[in-house]
Short mmCIF file of C-alpha atoms in Angstrom, two decimals:
data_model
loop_
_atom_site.label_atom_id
_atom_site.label_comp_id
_atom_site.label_asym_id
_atom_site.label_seq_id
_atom_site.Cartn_x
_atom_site.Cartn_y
_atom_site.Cartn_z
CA UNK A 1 112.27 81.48 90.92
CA UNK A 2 108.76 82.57 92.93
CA UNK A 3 107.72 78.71 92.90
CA UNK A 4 110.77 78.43 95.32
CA UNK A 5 110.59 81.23 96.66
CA UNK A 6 106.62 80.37 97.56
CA UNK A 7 107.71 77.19 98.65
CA UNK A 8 110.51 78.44 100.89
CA UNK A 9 108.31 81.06 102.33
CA UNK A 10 105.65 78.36 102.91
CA UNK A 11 108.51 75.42 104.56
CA UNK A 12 109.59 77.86 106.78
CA UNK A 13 106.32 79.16 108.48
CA UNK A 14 105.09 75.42 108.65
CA UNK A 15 108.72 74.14 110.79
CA UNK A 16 107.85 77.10 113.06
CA UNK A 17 104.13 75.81 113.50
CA UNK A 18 105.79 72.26 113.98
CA UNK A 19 107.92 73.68 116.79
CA UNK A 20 104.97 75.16 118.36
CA UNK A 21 103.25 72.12 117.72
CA UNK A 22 102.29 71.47 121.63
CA UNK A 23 101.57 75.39 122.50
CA UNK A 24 98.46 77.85 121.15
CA UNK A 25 99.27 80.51 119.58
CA UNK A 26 98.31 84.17 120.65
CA UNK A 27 95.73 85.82 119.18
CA UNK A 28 98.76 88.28 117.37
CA UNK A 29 100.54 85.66 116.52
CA UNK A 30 97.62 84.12 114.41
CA UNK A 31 96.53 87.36 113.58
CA UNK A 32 99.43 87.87 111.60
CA UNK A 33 99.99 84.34 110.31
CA UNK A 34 96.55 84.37 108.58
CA UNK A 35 97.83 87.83 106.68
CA UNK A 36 101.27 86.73 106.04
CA UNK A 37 99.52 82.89 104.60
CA UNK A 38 96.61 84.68 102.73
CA UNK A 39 98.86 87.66 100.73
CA UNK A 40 101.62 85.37 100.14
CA UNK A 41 99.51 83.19 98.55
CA UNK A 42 97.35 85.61 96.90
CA UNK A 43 100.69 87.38 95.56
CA UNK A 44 102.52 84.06 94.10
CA UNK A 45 99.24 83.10 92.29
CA UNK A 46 99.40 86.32 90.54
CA UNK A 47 102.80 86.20 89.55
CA UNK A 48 101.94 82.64 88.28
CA UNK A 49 102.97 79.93 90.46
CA UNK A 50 101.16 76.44 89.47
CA UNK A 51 98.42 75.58 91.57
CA UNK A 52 100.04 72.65 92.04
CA UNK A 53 103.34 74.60 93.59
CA UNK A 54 100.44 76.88 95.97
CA UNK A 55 98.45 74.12 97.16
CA UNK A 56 101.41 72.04 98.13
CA UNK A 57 101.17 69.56 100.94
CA UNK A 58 103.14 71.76 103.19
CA UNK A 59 100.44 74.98 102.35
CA UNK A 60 97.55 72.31 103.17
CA UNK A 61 99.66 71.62 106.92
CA UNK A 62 99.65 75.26 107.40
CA UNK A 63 96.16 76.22 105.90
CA UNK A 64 95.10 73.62 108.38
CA UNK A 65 96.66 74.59 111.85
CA UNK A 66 96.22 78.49 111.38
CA UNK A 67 91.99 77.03 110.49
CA UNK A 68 92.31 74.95 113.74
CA UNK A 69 93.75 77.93 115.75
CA UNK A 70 91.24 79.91 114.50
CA UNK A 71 88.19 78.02 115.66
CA UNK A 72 89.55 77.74 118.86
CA UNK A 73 90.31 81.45 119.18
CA UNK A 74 86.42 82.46 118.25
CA UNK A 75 85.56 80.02 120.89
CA UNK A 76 87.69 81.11 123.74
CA UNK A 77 88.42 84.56 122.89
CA UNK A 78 84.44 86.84 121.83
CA UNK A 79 86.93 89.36 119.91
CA UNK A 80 89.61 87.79 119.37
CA UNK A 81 90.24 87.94 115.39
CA UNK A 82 87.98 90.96 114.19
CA UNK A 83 87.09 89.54 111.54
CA UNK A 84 90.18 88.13 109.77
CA UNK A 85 89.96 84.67 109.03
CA UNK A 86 91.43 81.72 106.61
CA UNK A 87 88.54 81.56 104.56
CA UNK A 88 89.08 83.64 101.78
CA UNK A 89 86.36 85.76 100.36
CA UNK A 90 85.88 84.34 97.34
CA UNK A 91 85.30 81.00 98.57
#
């Protein structure tokens, strides 16, 4: 049951990246998408989802846009994030 329910949490954050494909986000927007991406993943682990399940290829699309957005929001915006960021801190 979580492994879909990671999985359908996961599908439906990366269509609505796709269909923003061509715009940058806001700096709320991303804000939020990094917290949302980061407990959701944090939370499934420790209810036991595979690793295999978390680290799926469509975690890895969105991993890598909201990491892409983030790099350019420190370059364009000096406060922009405050300190929230992809990386997690035990990496």
């Amino acid at each position: 049951f979580f492994q879909q329910w990671y999985s359908g949490s996961m599908k439906v954050i990366c269509m609505w990246l796709a269909d923003r494909l061509d715009l940058q986000l806001h700096v709320y927007q991303l804000k939020t998408l990094i917290k949302i991406v980061k407990k959701t993943y944090r939370d499934f682990r420790l209810q036991g989802v595979l690793e295999g399940t978390l680290n799926s290829k469509t975690y890895d699309t969105v991993h890598s846009r909201l990491t892409v957005e983030e790099a350019t929001v420190s370059v364009t915006d000096a406060g922009g994030l405050q300190g929230i960021t992809m990386k997690d801190s035990d990496e």
